[in-house]
Structure formats: structure tokens, C-alpha cells
Amino acid sequence: MGLQGRAAITGVADFKNERKYTGKRKFYTEQWAELTQLAITDAGLSKQDIDGLCCASIPESSMFAPATIAEYLGLRVNFAEMVDLGGASSVSMIWRAAAAIELGLCEAVVCAAPGLPIPSNPNPPRRDPTRLFGSVSANWGSPQTEFDVPYGNVAQNAGYALIAQRYAATYGYDERALAKIAADQRTNAQGNPNAVFYGQPITIDDVLQSKMIADPLHILEIVMPCAGGCAVVVVSDRLAKKCRHRPVHITGCGEHLTTRSVTYAEDMTVTPVGPAAASAFRMSGKSPRDIDVLEAYDCYTITVLLTIEDSGFCNKGEGIAFVNENDLTFAGSFPVNTHGGQLGAGQAAGMAGGMSQPVEGVRQIMGRAEGRQVPHCDTALVTGTGGIMSEQSAIILEGA
Amino acid sequence: MDFPRPLPVPTPTTEPFWNGLAEGQVRLQQCDDCDAWVFYPRSHCNACLSPNLTWKTVSGKGTIYSFTVARRPTAPQFADDIPQLIAVIELNEGVRLNSVMVNIDPTALAVGLAVKPVFHRQDGSTLLYFEPD
Ligand SMILES: [Zn+2]
């Protein structure tokens, strides 16, 4: 049961990440068209090959996003899906696409995540800015509105800080190890000209001397928002044969979620990526020691630490020792987030940050990672994380 | 721009909890069928989905499960509260809730610290804060 590895990613595309975007503003439909055109060109496919799409929500249309995109691009699709799993959406789009292809519903699915600014609306809708709390719902009847927001537990920083603090009390903490994750990933970003921090390496001490935002999280342990956008095209084995690059098969997947607010997680330090990665490993017949590169969703350093532990690369509670003992750079003993991750390359808006990880895993396996290529890279674990460790998903990518 | 404090607007299901706080009492639902304590208030038990939940008054005592000291406001509405002492409290009944610690120096915050309720009144609402027990 599970994925048989009969679907592969054969094309990728991304916009350059920019902190202060100066280019032309574009609607998400327009970015979908551009990313799709780039991804299918990269793969060596034509528009007529595309018969499926996976998206996240688009600002132009709060409902019917897949139909809006299909119509705009002139696609006839046999599989259309909008995924609503926050930062886990991109990884989850990809396994849904692979599953639909293996079921025989379709043969070529575009999964895209735009994240460039949209044009300024000359008639902005009236919204009450005093009732906006980031991704936390402010709607009446939402448990977050009623039991999170009044206590100030809103947005992401506080939630991840709560997780880190609980981890520290349970297993002990070494702030230098957490800072090392940010520093090593920043080293990786030096091989990625599209990273917002390209040309700006940092040290562990730089991280520890940066501003404390919510104890124990320093600002350099938190992603930098930026403009960007990424896409992949997932195809059947039959179509993969006519593509230009080494096909990157999706051989395992998993997904897990239990709570929206981490307050109610059974154990804040035991994250949903555990069951998600276990499912992906089981399905692919791989184990953590088979993994050449880990592309782990990294909104915060603590997210990477817990993903390393809960995916099974070390025992629970031993993540800090693991990070201290391993070089996480592309040239190191355990390469993590070889493009810099979102900590080093920037977190593009929309769901694009989470699509950067699968795109990088694909580039590594295709042997197209240029200045940051991991030698002999055949197998990757890629994870996505939404909310405050609310939902996580995992895929195993393997070169043919 | 003025950012008024976001306060809870009770629903028919949650009203007994908020009314309890206004009266200086912590009330929780307990499941008649599986004995699980339920928080936040729900229509059905989140352990067994039974609709048979009974409101009970509890001590409100518990411990700090985790905490953070937010040195930048988590939202503009909390700019006057910096540093925010945000805590997740585990009540003695085992349920967890979001809260704010008061009457404590930030450096004294610790996971496992015993706490008791403070009924914090604000603009017609009562929020459940905590202080060291
Ligand atoms: Zn029950």
C-alpha cells in the first residue's frame, strides 16, 4: 500500500527571494501562469501535458481557487485540490499530486506557491486593522479568538517560544546548538544567489547577540519574511521519460495533525512530524540513515531541532548533541536546508516558503544545486510545518 | 491608530465558563461518560465525543507547563504590556489553557511552578490570569 514511486518531479521554478521587492506587482493568478510556464519549460513539457493542479488559497478569490487558476491558465484538469495546511501545504500538495497520478486520474500536476506582492487595490476593502491577528482567526466562535487572542498568545513567535521553553525544561537546552542551526544554514545560503542573506554569513555568536524576541528565541532564529514564489511539476513515469532532467520520484509520504493551538498538544515537545516521517519512511522502505539531505521546514531553529529528533535521525532529547556533533552545511556530515532554508534564504509570502524546501531537494537530486551541491545526492527527506507545529507533512524524494 | 484590547465574546456553549470567572470561580466541563475534563468548553467531549458534559467548579490551581517573555508585542494590541509574561497553565485536572502570569518577576518564571488563579477584570470581561501559589 501507499505510493509506489510511480510519480516524479521533473521541473521546478522559483522567483528570486527579495526582502524589498522592487519588481512589477502581480496577482496570484498571474504568478501561477508565470511559475507554471517556467516549471514546464524546465521539465521539457508543454501546456497540453498539464492535467492537474494543487494550490493554496489565492487572494483574488476566497473560494473556487482551483477553478479560477485553471480558467486563467487555460488548463483542462482532471484533478484539482486546494490544500489548507499552512506551511505544510506545499509538501502536502506534492504527495496529493503523486497519489492522484498513481491512481490514474492525471499525468502532470503543477503545484505552485506564489508569494510576490499583488498590485495595490485602488478600492481597498474596508477591514478593521484592530481585529487582525496574523494567521490567527479573529472570527467569533473560533476557539483561538476566544481562548488564545485575549491572553496575547497570537502570531507565531510566542507559540514557538513556548515549545522551546518546554523543551529546555524537559531535555535541557544549549542555546549555542540552536544558534548553530541558524549559522550553518546561513553558510548554505552563501551558495544560493537567490537567498535574501546571500553574501551575509553569520556566526553562532552573531545569533546569540541578536535581539531576544520571545525567550529563548533570538531574532536570527526566526525567519525573515520576503517576496518570492516556487513551483514544481509532478508527472507520471510515462511523461518523466520525455523530460530533460533526472526524474525525482516521490516514494513515501505522511501527514499528521492534532491541534491548531500548541497549547493543547498532548506533549509540546513531541511534534506531528514524527508520525508523518515514519509513514514516509515505511512507504519508501528507507530509513533515516539512507537520507543524503534533509530539507526541513524551518520557521524557527527549534522547528529544525525537533524535526531532526522526531523524524528519527537521533533519539528524543538528543537533538542538541546531534547538532553539535554534525556539520549541517552542504559540505558537512548531515546537510540540512542546503539552500539556506527559510532562515537563510527568506520565507517567501503565501505558502512559497514551504515550497522552497521541496524545490531544493529536487535540485540536489537532479545535481543542479551548483555552488551548494551535496555530492552523490540521491535521497531526500522533505518536511512541511504549518501553524505552531499544528500540522506537519513529510515526503521522501529519490533519484531514478 | 488605537488598538482596543481583544476581549472574549462568549458563545452559548462557553458562557458558563466566562460567567464563572466573573463570579470569581473557575468552572470546567467534565464528561459524564468517560470522566475526562474538557477545556476549552465544547458541545461534545473531545476524548469520547459524548454530548453529556457537566459544569463543575474547580480550584483553578495548577502549574506552569511552559512560558515565554515576549519582549516585542505579539500584536499591537499588547504594546502596553511589554514584557508580556505569556504562560500555558496545566490545571490540576490535567487540562491546559493560555494565560498571563502576574505578581511575579520574569526571572522567577519556571516550568512546573505552582500557580493559583487571578481574576483579571478588564472593560467588562474577566480573564483568567495566574500568580505564584
Ligand atoms: Zn468523554
XYZ file of C-alpha atoms and ligand atoms in Angstrom:
534
model
C 0.000 0.000 0.000
C 0.993 3.619 -0.283
C 2.880 5.410 -3.010
C 4.736 3.084 -5.391
C 7.125 5.792 -6.592
C 5.409 5.947 -9.992
C 5.262 9.769 -9.974
C 8.244 12.088 -10.206
C 9.085 15.759 -10.058
C 10.724 16.711 -13.331
C 10.616 20.501 -13.309
C 10.990 23.310 -10.786
C 10.764 27.086 -10.827
C 11.294 29.889 -8.379
C 11.397 33.651 -8.178
C 14.381 35.302 -6.539
C 13.692 35.961 -2.854
C 13.734 39.700 -2.096
C 13.200 41.499 1.205
C 12.193 44.703 -0.546
C 10.540 43.695 -3.777
C 11.007 46.301 -6.470
C 9.683 44.403 -9.491
C 6.237 44.512 -11.030
C 3.454 43.508 -8.676
C 1.408 40.558 -9.888
C -1.794 38.810 -8.904
C -1.529 35.190 -7.771
C -3.235 34.035 -10.988
C -0.540 35.877 -12.943
C 2.196 34.371 -10.790
C 0.623 30.940 -11.276
C 0.845 31.417 -15.029
C 4.456 32.531 -14.830
C 5.583 29.798 -12.415
C 3.764 27.132 -14.436
C 5.339 28.300 -17.663
C 8.792 28.265 -16.039
C 8.310 24.846 -14.415
C 7.017 23.069 -17.516
C 9.763 24.626 -19.617
C 12.283 23.402 -17.062
C 10.789 19.920 -17.275
C 10.585 19.905 -21.061
C 6.790 19.589 -21.097
C 4.144 21.624 -22.855
C 0.981 23.200 -21.532
C -1.093 20.453 -23.161
C 0.565 17.908 -20.864
C -0.804 19.549 -17.700
C -3.963 17.876 -16.429
C -3.875 18.568 -12.702
C -3.200 21.352 -10.215
C -2.674 21.747 -6.483
C -2.843 25.185 -4.916
C -3.206 27.031 -1.645
C -5.699 29.876 -1.225
C -5.298 32.874 -3.533
C -6.065 36.459 -2.504
C -8.161 37.112 -5.622
C -10.801 34.567 -4.710
C -11.627 33.250 -1.254
C -13.434 30.263 -2.809
C -13.081 28.263 -6.030
C -9.328 28.850 -6.215
C -8.543 25.784 -8.406
C -11.211 26.678 -10.977
C -10.072 30.287 -11.023
C -6.486 29.197 -11.682
C -7.446 26.573 -14.298
C -9.554 29.114 -16.173
C -6.868 31.811 -16.027
C -4.179 29.461 -17.347
C -6.489 27.742 -19.812
C -5.951 24.313 -18.257
C -8.218 21.296 -18.533
C -7.595 19.350 -15.349
C -8.791 16.002 -14.053
C -7.510 16.655 -10.551
C -7.775 19.937 -8.628
C -7.044 20.490 -4.975
C -6.684 23.402 -2.584
C -4.590 22.481 0.423
C -5.134 24.369 3.677
C -2.282 23.202 5.895
C -0.336 26.415 6.381
C 3.392 25.933 5.905
C 2.832 22.200 5.387
C 0.668 22.903 2.334
C 3.436 22.670 -0.255
C 4.764 19.271 0.815
C 1.179 18.066 1.138
C 0.344 19.331 -2.358
C 3.163 17.232 -3.777
C 2.108 13.922 -2.218
C -1.507 14.546 -3.190
C -0.346 15.137 -6.759
C 1.703 11.923 -6.697
C -1.229 9.966 -5.288
C -3.600 11.320 -7.944
C -1.118 10.356 -10.674
C -0.677 6.850 -9.258
C -4.456 6.480 -9.142
C -4.500 7.238 -12.844
C -6.541 10.412 -12.518
C -3.963 12.574 -14.251
C -0.396 12.600 -15.576
C 1.069 16.042 -14.935
C 0.201 18.180 -11.906
C 1.514 21.664 -11.238
C 1.946 22.529 -7.552
C 2.673 26.224 -7.183
C 3.047 28.697 -4.344
C 3.183 32.337 -5.430
C 4.487 34.896 -2.959
C 5.177 38.181 -4.741
C 3.221 41.271 -3.680
C -0.060 41.804 -5.502
C -0.962 45.176 -7.085
C -2.257 47.851 -4.717
C -6.035 47.907 -4.779
C -7.390 51.338 -5.776
C -10.543 50.496 -3.798
C -9.267 48.621 -0.744
C -11.964 46.656 1.072
C -12.846 48.008 4.498
C -11.150 45.889 7.117
C -10.737 46.611 10.782
C -6.976 46.505 11.362
C -7.533 46.350 15.117
C -9.093 42.925 14.692
C -6.336 41.276 12.683
C -4.020 38.802 14.387
C -1.903 37.388 11.596
C -2.955 33.863 10.723
C -4.909 33.523 13.970
C -8.627 33.711 13.394
C -10.450 36.751 14.767
C -13.884 35.349 13.921
C -16.445 34.943 16.668
C -16.822 31.326 17.699
C -13.245 30.438 16.778
C -11.522 28.897 19.809
C -8.414 30.951 19.020
C -10.335 34.219 19.081
C -11.780 33.351 22.447
C -9.014 31.478 24.287
C -5.688 32.443 22.630
C -6.010 36.041 21.488
C -7.242 37.701 24.731
C -4.120 36.430 26.506
C -1.764 37.720 23.850
C -0.840 34.248 22.591
C -1.120 35.327 18.981
C 1.085 35.058 15.903
C 3.932 32.566 15.746
C 6.787 33.775 17.948
C 5.100 33.164 21.299
C 3.959 29.673 20.355
C 7.375 28.517 19.184
C 8.979 30.126 22.232
C 6.615 28.116 24.455
C 7.719 24.934 22.684
C 11.407 25.809 23.077
C 10.986 26.656 26.757
C 9.178 23.399 27.450
C 11.884 21.523 25.548
C 14.537 23.249 27.665
C 12.803 22.254 30.897
C 12.343 18.656 29.742
C 15.603 17.801 27.965
C 17.964 20.670 28.712
C 18.998 23.425 26.340
C 22.136 24.654 24.690
C 21.451 27.965 23.031
C 24.682 27.601 21.052
C 23.357 24.452 19.373
C 20.161 26.218 18.341
C 22.202 29.182 17.113
C 24.422 26.763 15.167
C 21.397 25.670 13.131
C 20.888 29.283 12.016
C 24.617 29.817 11.385
C 25.112 26.584 9.403
C 22.048 27.277 7.282
C 23.327 30.791 6.669
C 26.563 29.239 5.421
C 24.443 27.225 2.966
C 22.743 30.430 1.821
C 26.160 31.662 0.671
C 25.897 29.117 -2.138
C 22.459 30.380 -3.167
C 22.417 33.709 -5.041
C 18.595 33.784 -4.717
C 18.779 33.876 -0.895
C 17.986 37.149 0.857
C 21.075 36.654 3.027
C 23.422 35.787 0.146
C 26.720 37.490 0.887
C 25.916 37.791 4.608
C 27.338 34.858 6.610
C 26.824 34.810 10.385
C 28.412 33.096 13.381
C 26.885 31.428 16.419
C 27.821 34.491 18.459
C 26.042 36.778 15.988
C 22.863 34.784 16.595
C 23.226 34.860 20.369
C 23.957 38.581 20.356
C 20.911 39.351 18.220
C 17.788 40.744 19.887
C 15.768 38.462 22.133
C 12.209 38.448 20.776
C 10.423 35.908 22.955
C 12.645 33.948 25.337
C 14.554 31.868 24.291
C 14.188 32.895 20.616
C 16.589 35.484 19.183
C 15.632 37.391 16.049
C 18.225 35.483 13.985
C 16.466 32.219 14.934
C 13.278 33.467 13.266
C 12.594 33.565 9.527
C 12.847 36.781 7.563
C 9.679 37.417 5.501
C 10.308 38.204 1.856
C 8.813 38.147 -1.626
C 9.306 35.058 -3.763
C 7.444 32.084 -5.178
C 8.090 28.486 -6.234
C 6.544 25.659 -8.195
C 7.143 22.037 -9.091
C 5.610 19.819 -11.744
C 4.835 16.234 -10.786
C 4.392 13.747 -13.626
C 3.735 10.089 -14.363
C 6.581 7.689 -15.183
C 5.454 7.743 -18.805
C 5.833 11.528 -19.093
C 9.002 11.552 -16.971
C 10.740 9.621 -19.756
C 10.419 12.583 -22.102
C 11.595 15.167 -19.557
C 15.013 16.811 -19.603
C 16.275 16.212 -16.077
C 16.828 13.247 -13.784
C 13.327 12.383 -12.515
C 12.910 12.760 -8.755
C 10.425 10.164 -7.550
C 8.097 10.636 -4.604
C 8.427 7.284 -2.887
C 6.908 7.957 0.506
C 4.652 10.428 2.269
C 2.945 11.134 5.540
C 0.930 13.805 7.287
C -0.202 14.339 10.865
C -2.094 16.956 12.821
C -3.974 17.173 16.091
C -4.319 20.737 17.292
C -4.461 24.283 15.957
C -3.031 25.846 19.102
C 0.054 24.141 20.514
C -1.293 24.856 23.998
C -3.438 21.746 23.654
C -0.802 19.459 22.106
C -0.523 16.251 24.098
C 3.188 16.994 24.572
C 4.535 20.259 23.165
C 7.960 18.740 22.539
C 6.728 15.730 20.538
C 5.795 17.047 17.124
C 3.492 15.788 14.356
C 6.420 15.240 12.004
C 7.100 12.014 13.943
C 4.148 10.043 12.552
C 4.419 11.900 9.213
C 8.068 10.949 8.665
C 7.527 7.419 9.988
C 4.819 6.929 7.367
C 7.071 8.308 4.623
C 9.978 6.066 5.631
C 7.773 2.985 5.909
C 6.239 3.591 2.482
C 9.565 4.158 0.751
C 11.404 1.342 2.513
C 14.064 3.861 3.505
C 15.416 4.692 6.938
C 16.948 7.896 8.308
C 20.463 6.616 7.545
C 19.576 6.462 3.828
C 18.909 10.192 3.685
C 21.525 12.276 1.872
C 19.920 15.626 2.564
C 17.233 16.886 4.946
C 15.173 19.810 3.691
C 13.263 20.602 6.883
C 10.678 23.339 7.223
C 12.452 25.929 9.361
C 10.290 28.796 10.531
C 12.434 28.737 13.708
C 15.592 26.944 14.806
C 13.561 24.896 17.305
C 11.470 23.557 14.406
C 14.598 22.119 12.781
C 15.845 20.622 16.056
C 12.527 18.884 16.707
C 12.254 17.727 13.086
C 15.694 16.108 13.323
C 14.683 14.319 16.538
C 11.148 13.335 15.700
C 11.982 12.152 12.164
C 14.316 9.640 13.815
C 17.782 10.972 12.934
C 18.609 10.725 16.647
C 16.840 9.736 19.840
C 14.347 12.024 21.528
C 16.163 14.557 23.651
C 19.472 14.057 21.844
C 18.945 16.640 19.110
C 21.236 19.190 20.711
C 24.140 16.716 20.846
C 23.362 15.688 17.247
C 23.507 19.287 16.028
C 26.720 19.937 17.941
C 28.344 16.790 16.542
C 27.314 17.347 12.914
C 28.138 19.928 10.303
C 24.765 20.899 8.806
C 26.222 22.645 5.784
C 26.034 21.285 2.233
C 29.619 20.102 2.586
C 29.048 18.643 6.034
C 28.263 15.330 7.695
C 24.489 15.948 7.791
C 23.373 18.536 5.220
C 20.230 20.415 6.259
C 18.429 23.086 4.253
C 21.136 23.334 1.663
C 19.628 26.445 0.024
C 19.883 28.225 3.356
C 16.414 27.177 4.370
C 13.877 29.836 5.090
C 16.133 31.112 7.877
C 18.913 31.780 5.387
C 17.092 32.308 2.100
C 13.994 34.086 3.437
C 10.399 32.995 3.939
C 8.542 33.997 0.816
C 4.944 35.112 1.336
C 1.870 32.998 0.809
C 2.869 29.360 1.091
C 6.012 29.855 -1.014
C 8.459 29.482 1.882
C 7.390 25.881 2.350
C 7.734 25.134 -1.373
C 11.397 26.195 -1.273
C 12.310 23.005 0.613
C 10.959 20.514 -1.967
C 12.378 22.621 -4.801
C 15.808 22.447 -3.161
C 15.539 18.698 -2.538
C 14.744 18.227 -6.228
C 17.647 20.428 -7.355
C 20.047 18.472 -5.135
C 18.914 15.109 -6.510
C 18.938 16.403 -10.083
C 22.520 17.550 -9.474
C 21.618 21.166 -10.250
C 22.419 22.814 -6.907
C 25.547 24.482 -8.277
C 27.579 26.183 -5.535
C 25.927 24.165 -2.784
C 25.661 20.708 -4.367
C 25.819 17.761 -1.971
C 27.980 15.070 -3.629
C 26.178 11.848 -4.653
C 22.783 13.118 -3.539
C 20.096 10.549 -4.320
C 17.622 10.629 -1.439
C 15.990 13.488 0.475
C 13.528 13.839 3.307
C 11.471 16.999 2.897
C 9.136 18.260 5.622
C 6.492 20.940 5.923
C 5.173 22.588 9.078
C 2.020 24.649 9.488
C 0.728 26.829 12.308
C 2.517 26.309 15.623
C 3.648 22.749 14.894
C -0.046 22.269 14.250
C 0.323 20.183 11.140
C 3.328 18.577 9.554
C 3.902 16.534 6.441
C 6.848 14.633 5.016
C 7.891 13.211 1.649
C 10.814 11.052 0.564
C 12.345 12.066 -2.778
C 14.560 9.628 -4.681
C 16.533 9.994 -7.885
C 15.824 7.448 -10.573
C -4.087 54.093 15.484
C -5.999 52.888 18.515
C -5.876 49.146 19.041
C -8.517 48.185 21.596
C -7.784 45.144 23.733
C -9.251 41.975 22.185
C -11.650 40.541 24.745
C -13.577 37.289 24.644
C -17.091 37.323 23.249
C -18.717 34.250 24.836
C -20.771 31.826 22.789
C -23.821 29.948 24.090
C -21.530 26.985 24.802
C -18.722 28.878 26.526
C -20.813 31.376 28.512
C -20.819 29.380 31.791
C -17.003 29.478 31.835
C -16.811 33.245 31.437
C -19.713 33.816 33.848
C -17.839 31.688 36.378
C -14.749 33.873 36.071
C -16.907 36.978 36.571
C -18.094 35.384 39.840
C -14.529 34.529 40.893
C -14.830 30.826 40.118
C -13.093 28.508 37.655
C -15.624 26.179 36.063
C -14.707 23.314 33.784
C -16.758 20.741 31.942
C -16.333 17.100 32.868
C -17.608 14.232 30.740
C -20.322 12.129 32.420
C -19.375 9.119 30.318
C -15.554 8.965 30.391
C -14.715 11.382 33.246
C -12.380 13.436 31.020
C -12.035 17.108 31.855
C -12.684 19.310 28.852
C -11.091 22.668 28.039
C -11.885 24.900 26.234
C -15.651 24.466 26.668
C -17.219 22.329 23.965
C -20.510 20.838 22.856
C -19.002 17.335 22.956
C -16.259 15.630 24.952
C -13.003 15.735 22.952
C -11.965 12.401 24.472
C -15.061 10.352 23.559
C -17.457 12.724 21.728
C -20.168 12.269 24.331
C -22.554 15.227 24.490
C -23.033 14.645 28.236
C -20.829 17.270 29.835
C -21.399 18.708 33.304
C -20.021 22.010 34.575
C -18.032 21.700 37.793
C -16.283 24.300 39.910
C -12.576 23.563 40.449
C -9.797 25.212 42.482
C -8.153 26.730 39.434
C -4.777 25.707 40.839
C -2.105 24.210 38.630
C 1.440 24.599 37.373
C 3.250 26.423 34.581
C 3.525 23.983 31.640
C 5.535 26.480 29.611
C 6.057 30.218 29.345
C 7.754 32.926 27.354
C 8.705 36.515 27.986
C 7.662 38.397 24.869
C 9.923 41.424 24.585
C 8.228 42.677 21.437
C 4.429 42.869 21.500
C 2.841 39.749 19.985
C 0.285 42.122 18.433
C -0.039 45.935 18.573
C -2.959 45.477 20.982
C -0.464 44.345 23.648
C 2.126 47.109 23.181
C 1.483 48.473 26.693
C 2.148 45.103 28.344
C 5.792 44.614 27.377
C 7.267 42.353 28.538
C 4.280 40.020 28.146
C 4.522 37.074 30.518
C 2.670 34.544 28.389
C 2.127 31.181 30.027
C 0.461 27.887 29.327
C -1.011 26.612 32.580
C -1.805 22.989 33.300
C -4.621 22.851 35.829
C -4.612 20.108 38.457
C -7.368 18.411 36.446
C -4.859 17.997 33.588
C -6.300 20.450 31.067
C -4.154 23.252 29.681
C -5.006 26.858 28.937
C -3.401 30.053 27.703
C -2.837 32.711 30.301
C -0.752 35.595 31.569
C 1.383 35.493 34.732
C 1.135 38.420 37.153
C 2.709 39.327 40.508
C 5.974 37.637 39.546
C 9.390 38.773 38.392
C 10.055 37.475 34.866
C 13.259 35.792 36.042
C 11.243 33.741 38.568
C 9.117 32.109 35.855
C 9.776 28.379 35.663
C 8.185 25.308 34.179
C 6.479 23.419 36.996
C 5.929 26.477 39.234
C 2.724 26.129 41.295
C 0.174 28.802 40.439
C -3.270 29.963 41.510
C -5.900 31.991 39.652
C -6.186 35.755 39.462
C -9.500 37.049 38.144
C -8.381 39.908 35.951
C -11.191 42.341 35.202
C -10.944 44.439 32.104
C -13.568 46.509 30.281
C -16.469 44.335 31.416
C -14.711 40.987 30.838
C -12.928 38.744 33.311
C -9.800 36.945 32.128
C -8.137 34.065 33.954
C -4.613 35.157 34.871
C -2.335 33.346 37.332
C 0.157 34.175 40.101
C 2.541 32.041 42.166
C 0.681 29.866 44.692
Zn -15.905 11.693 27.306
